[in-house]
Short mmCIF file of C-alpha atoms in Angstrom, two decimals:
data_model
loop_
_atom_site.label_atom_id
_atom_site.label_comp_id
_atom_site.label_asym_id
_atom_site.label_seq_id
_atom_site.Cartn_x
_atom_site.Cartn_y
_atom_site.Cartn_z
CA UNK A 290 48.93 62.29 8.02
CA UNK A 291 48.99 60.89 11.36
CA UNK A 292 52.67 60.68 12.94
CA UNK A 293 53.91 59.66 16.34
CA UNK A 294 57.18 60.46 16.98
CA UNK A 295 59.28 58.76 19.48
CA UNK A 296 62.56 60.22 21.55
CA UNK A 297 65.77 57.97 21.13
CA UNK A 298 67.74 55.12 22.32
CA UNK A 299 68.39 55.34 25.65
CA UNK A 300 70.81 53.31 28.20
CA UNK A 301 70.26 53.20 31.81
CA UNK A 302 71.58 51.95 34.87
CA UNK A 303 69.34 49.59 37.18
CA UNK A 304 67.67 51.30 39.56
CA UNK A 305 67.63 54.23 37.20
CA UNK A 306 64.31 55.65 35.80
CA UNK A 307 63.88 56.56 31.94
CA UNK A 308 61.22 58.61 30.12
CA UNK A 309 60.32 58.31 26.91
CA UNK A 310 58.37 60.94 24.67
CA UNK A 311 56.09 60.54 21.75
CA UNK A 312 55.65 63.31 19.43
CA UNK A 313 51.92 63.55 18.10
CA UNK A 314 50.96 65.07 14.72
CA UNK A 315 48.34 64.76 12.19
CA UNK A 316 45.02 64.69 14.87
CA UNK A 317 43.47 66.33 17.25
CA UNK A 318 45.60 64.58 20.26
CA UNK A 319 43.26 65.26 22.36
CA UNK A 320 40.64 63.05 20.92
CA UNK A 321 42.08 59.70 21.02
CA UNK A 322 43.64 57.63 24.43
CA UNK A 323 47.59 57.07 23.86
CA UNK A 324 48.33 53.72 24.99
CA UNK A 325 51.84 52.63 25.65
CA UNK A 326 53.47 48.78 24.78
CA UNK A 327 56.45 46.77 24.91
CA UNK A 328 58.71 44.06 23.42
CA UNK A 329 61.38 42.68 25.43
CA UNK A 330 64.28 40.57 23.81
CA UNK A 331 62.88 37.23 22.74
CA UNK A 332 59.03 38.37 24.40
CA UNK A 333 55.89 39.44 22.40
CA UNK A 334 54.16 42.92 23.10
CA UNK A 335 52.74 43.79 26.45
CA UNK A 336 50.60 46.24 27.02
CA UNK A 337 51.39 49.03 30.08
CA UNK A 338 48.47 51.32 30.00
CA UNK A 339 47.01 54.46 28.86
CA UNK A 340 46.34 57.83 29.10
CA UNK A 341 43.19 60.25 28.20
CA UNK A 342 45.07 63.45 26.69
CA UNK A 343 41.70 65.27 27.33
CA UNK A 344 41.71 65.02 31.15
CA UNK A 345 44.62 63.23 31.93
CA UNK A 346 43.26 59.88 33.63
CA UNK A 347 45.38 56.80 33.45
CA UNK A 348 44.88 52.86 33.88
CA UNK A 349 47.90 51.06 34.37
CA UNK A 350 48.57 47.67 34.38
CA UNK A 351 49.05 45.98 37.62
CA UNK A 352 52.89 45.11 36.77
CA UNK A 353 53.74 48.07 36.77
CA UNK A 354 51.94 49.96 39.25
CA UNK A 355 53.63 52.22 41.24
CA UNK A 356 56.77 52.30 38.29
CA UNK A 357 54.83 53.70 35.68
CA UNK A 358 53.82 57.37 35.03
CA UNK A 359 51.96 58.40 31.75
CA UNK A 360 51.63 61.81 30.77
CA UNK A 361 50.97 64.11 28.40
CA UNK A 362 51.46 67.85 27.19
CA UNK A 363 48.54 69.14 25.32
CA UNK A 364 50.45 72.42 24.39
CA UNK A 365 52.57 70.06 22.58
CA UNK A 366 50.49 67.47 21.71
CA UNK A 367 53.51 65.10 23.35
CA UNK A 368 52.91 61.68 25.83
CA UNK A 369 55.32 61.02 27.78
CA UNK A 370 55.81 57.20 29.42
CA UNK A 371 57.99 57.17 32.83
CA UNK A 372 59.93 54.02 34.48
CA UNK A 373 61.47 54.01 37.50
CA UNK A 374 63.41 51.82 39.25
CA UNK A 375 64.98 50.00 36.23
CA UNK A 376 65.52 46.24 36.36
CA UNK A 377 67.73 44.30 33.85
CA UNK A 378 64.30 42.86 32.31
CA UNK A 379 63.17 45.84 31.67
CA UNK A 380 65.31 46.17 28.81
CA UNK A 381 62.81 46.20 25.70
CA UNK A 382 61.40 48.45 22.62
CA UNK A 383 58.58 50.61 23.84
CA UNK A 384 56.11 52.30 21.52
CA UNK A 385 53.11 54.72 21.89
CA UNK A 386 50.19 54.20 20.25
CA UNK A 387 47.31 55.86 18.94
CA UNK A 388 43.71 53.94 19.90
CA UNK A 389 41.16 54.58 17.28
CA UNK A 390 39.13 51.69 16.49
CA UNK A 391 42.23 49.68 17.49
CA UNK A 392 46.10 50.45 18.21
CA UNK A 393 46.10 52.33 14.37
CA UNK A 394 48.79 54.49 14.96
CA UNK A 395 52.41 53.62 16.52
CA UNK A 396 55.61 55.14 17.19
CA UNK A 397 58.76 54.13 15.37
CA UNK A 398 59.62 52.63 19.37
CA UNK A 399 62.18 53.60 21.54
CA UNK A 400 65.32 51.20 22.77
CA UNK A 401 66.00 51.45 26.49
CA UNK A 402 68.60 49.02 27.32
CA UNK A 403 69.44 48.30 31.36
CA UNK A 404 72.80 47.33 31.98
CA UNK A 405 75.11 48.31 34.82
CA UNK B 51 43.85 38.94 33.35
CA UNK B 52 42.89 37.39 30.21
CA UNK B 53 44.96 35.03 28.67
CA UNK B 54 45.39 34.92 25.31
CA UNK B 55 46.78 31.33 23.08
CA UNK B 56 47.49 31.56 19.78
CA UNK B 57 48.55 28.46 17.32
CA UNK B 58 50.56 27.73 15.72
CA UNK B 59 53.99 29.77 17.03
CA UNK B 60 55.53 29.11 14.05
CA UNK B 61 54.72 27.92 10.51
CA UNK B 62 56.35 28.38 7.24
CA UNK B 63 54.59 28.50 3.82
CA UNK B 64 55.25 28.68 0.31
CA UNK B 65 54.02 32.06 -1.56
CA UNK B 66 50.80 31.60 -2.55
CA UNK B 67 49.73 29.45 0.13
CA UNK B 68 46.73 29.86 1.92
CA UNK B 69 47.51 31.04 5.90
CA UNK B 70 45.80 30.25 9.23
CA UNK B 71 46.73 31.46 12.72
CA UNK B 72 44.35 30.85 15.42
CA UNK B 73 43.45 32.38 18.54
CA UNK B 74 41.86 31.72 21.79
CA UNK B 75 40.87 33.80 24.93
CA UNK B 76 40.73 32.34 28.24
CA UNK B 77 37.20 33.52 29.27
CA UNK B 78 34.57 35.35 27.06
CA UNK B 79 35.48 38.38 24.87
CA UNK B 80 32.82 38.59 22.98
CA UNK B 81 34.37 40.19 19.48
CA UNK B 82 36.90 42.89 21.20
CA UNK B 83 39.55 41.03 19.44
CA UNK B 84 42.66 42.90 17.40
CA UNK B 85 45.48 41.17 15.17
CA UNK B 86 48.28 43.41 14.34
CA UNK B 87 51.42 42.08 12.21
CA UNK B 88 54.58 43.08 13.44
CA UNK B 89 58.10 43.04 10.93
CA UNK B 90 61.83 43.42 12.72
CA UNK B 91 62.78 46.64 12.96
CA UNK B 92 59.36 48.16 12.28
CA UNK B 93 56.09 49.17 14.25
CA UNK B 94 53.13 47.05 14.23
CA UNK B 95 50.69 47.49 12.17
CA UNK B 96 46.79 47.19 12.95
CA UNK B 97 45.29 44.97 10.80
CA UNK B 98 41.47 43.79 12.16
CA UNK B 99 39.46 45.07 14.98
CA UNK B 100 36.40 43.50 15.91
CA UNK B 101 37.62 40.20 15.23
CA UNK B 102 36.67 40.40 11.40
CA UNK B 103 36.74 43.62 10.31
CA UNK B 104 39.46 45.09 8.00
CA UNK B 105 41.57 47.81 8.64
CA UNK B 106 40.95 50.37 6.48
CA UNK B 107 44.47 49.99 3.57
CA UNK B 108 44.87 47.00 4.61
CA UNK B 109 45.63 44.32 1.75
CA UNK B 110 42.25 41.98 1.16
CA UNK B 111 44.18 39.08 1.43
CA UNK B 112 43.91 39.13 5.52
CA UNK B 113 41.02 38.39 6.85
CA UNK B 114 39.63 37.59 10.55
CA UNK B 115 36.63 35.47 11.70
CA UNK B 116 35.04 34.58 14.83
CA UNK B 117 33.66 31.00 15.80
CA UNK B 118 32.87 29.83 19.06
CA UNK B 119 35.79 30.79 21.23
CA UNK B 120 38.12 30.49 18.49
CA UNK B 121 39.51 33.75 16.45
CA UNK B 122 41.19 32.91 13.32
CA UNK B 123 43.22 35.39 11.19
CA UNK B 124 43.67 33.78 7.44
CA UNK B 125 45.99 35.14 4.58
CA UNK B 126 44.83 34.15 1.31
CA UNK B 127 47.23 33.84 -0.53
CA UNK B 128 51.06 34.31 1.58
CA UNK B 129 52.96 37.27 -0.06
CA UNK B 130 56.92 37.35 0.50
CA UNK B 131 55.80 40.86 2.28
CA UNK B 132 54.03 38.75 4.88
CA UNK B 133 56.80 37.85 6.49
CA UNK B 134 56.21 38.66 10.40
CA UNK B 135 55.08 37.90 13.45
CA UNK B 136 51.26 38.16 14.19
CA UNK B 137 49.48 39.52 17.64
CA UNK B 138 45.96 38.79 18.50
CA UNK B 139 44.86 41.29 21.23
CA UNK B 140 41.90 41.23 23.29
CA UNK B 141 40.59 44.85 24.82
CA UNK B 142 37.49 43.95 26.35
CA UNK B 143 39.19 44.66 29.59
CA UNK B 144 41.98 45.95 31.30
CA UNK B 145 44.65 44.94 31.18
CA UNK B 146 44.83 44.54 27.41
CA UNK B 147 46.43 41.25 26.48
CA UNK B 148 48.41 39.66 23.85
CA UNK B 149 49.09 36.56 22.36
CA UNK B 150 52.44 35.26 22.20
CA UNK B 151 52.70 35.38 18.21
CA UNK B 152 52.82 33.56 15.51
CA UNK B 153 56.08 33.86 13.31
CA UNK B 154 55.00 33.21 10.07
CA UNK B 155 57.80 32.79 6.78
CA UNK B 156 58.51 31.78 3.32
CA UNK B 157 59.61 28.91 2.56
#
């Protein structure tokens, strides 16, 4: 079955960065985009971007342009979602997701708390 | 970007009840339109795409429909299970948006 398995909690300083890594089983990774969302204390989900395992291209939302790196590692059929320079409102759950006819597939999330 | 407005934010019904959340997007997106139902502690889970059709598992009870401008996600008849907040998401373009939610429980 399709699985997508996410790297723990993690707490960071601001002005820190934090990567996250999401653990894909159960399809070939290469077939489907990974997108990448979050949920802030209190928020709803906001969407990030994505990335094409196949060849690597990203789209990004504008917020975080220029903080955000997708990537992935087709040996390991792994995405991997990096923030840098950490603000306290960055604090938030952040899944991966699988897009097949929608976001079918999700992570378990991953806590990244920013506090100094 | 696309905004997204869903109504009500929060409502609480009795099981068995008969459940409407609506949805609007802020210019036209056609029927690229996603609701997803998201529990504490859990990941969300995909329940239409194309603003009406089911996800395949997913109970018969939920339903989506399209008219006008207006999106409109229905549960039939409210389970205890229901419990949750529900996402409409547009991804006719980038960048993908969200509603705000609608918390729906049990009275």
């Amino acid at each position: 079955q399709v699985d997508l398995l996410q790297s723990g909690t993690e707490v960071k300083k601001p002005g820190a960065s934090v990567k996250v890594s999401c653990k894909t089983s159960g399809y070939p990774f290469t077939n489907y985009f990974l997108h990448w969302v979050r949920e802030a204390p209190g928020q709803g989900l906001e969407w990030m971007g994505f990335i094409n395992p196949s060849n690597g291209r990203t789209t990004y939302a504008q917020k975080f342009q220029g903080r955000l790196t997708l990537t992935t590692d087709t040996s390991t059929s792994t995405g991997y979602m990096e923030l840098t320079g950490l603000r306290f409102d960055d604090t938030a759950v952040f899944y991966c997701a699988r897009m097949g006819r929608g976001l079918d597939n999700w992570g378990q999330g991953t806590v990244v708390t920013v506090s100094s | 970007d696309i905004q997204m407005t869903q109504s009500p934010s929060n409502l609480s019904a009795s099981v068995g009840d008969r459940v409407t959340i609506t949805c609007r997007a802020s210019q036209n997106i056609d029927r690229w339109l996603a609701w997803y139902q998201h529990q504490p502690g859990k990941a969300p889970k995909f329940l239409i795409y194309e603003a009406s059709i089911l996800e395949r598992g997913v109970p018969s009870r939920f339903s989506g429909s399209k008219s006008g401008p207006e999106f409109t996600l229905t549960i039939s008849r409210l389970q205890p299970d229901d419990v949750a907040t529900y996402y409409c998401q547009q991804y006719i373009t980038y960048p993908w948006t969200f509603g705000q939610g609608t918390k729906v429980d049990v009275k």
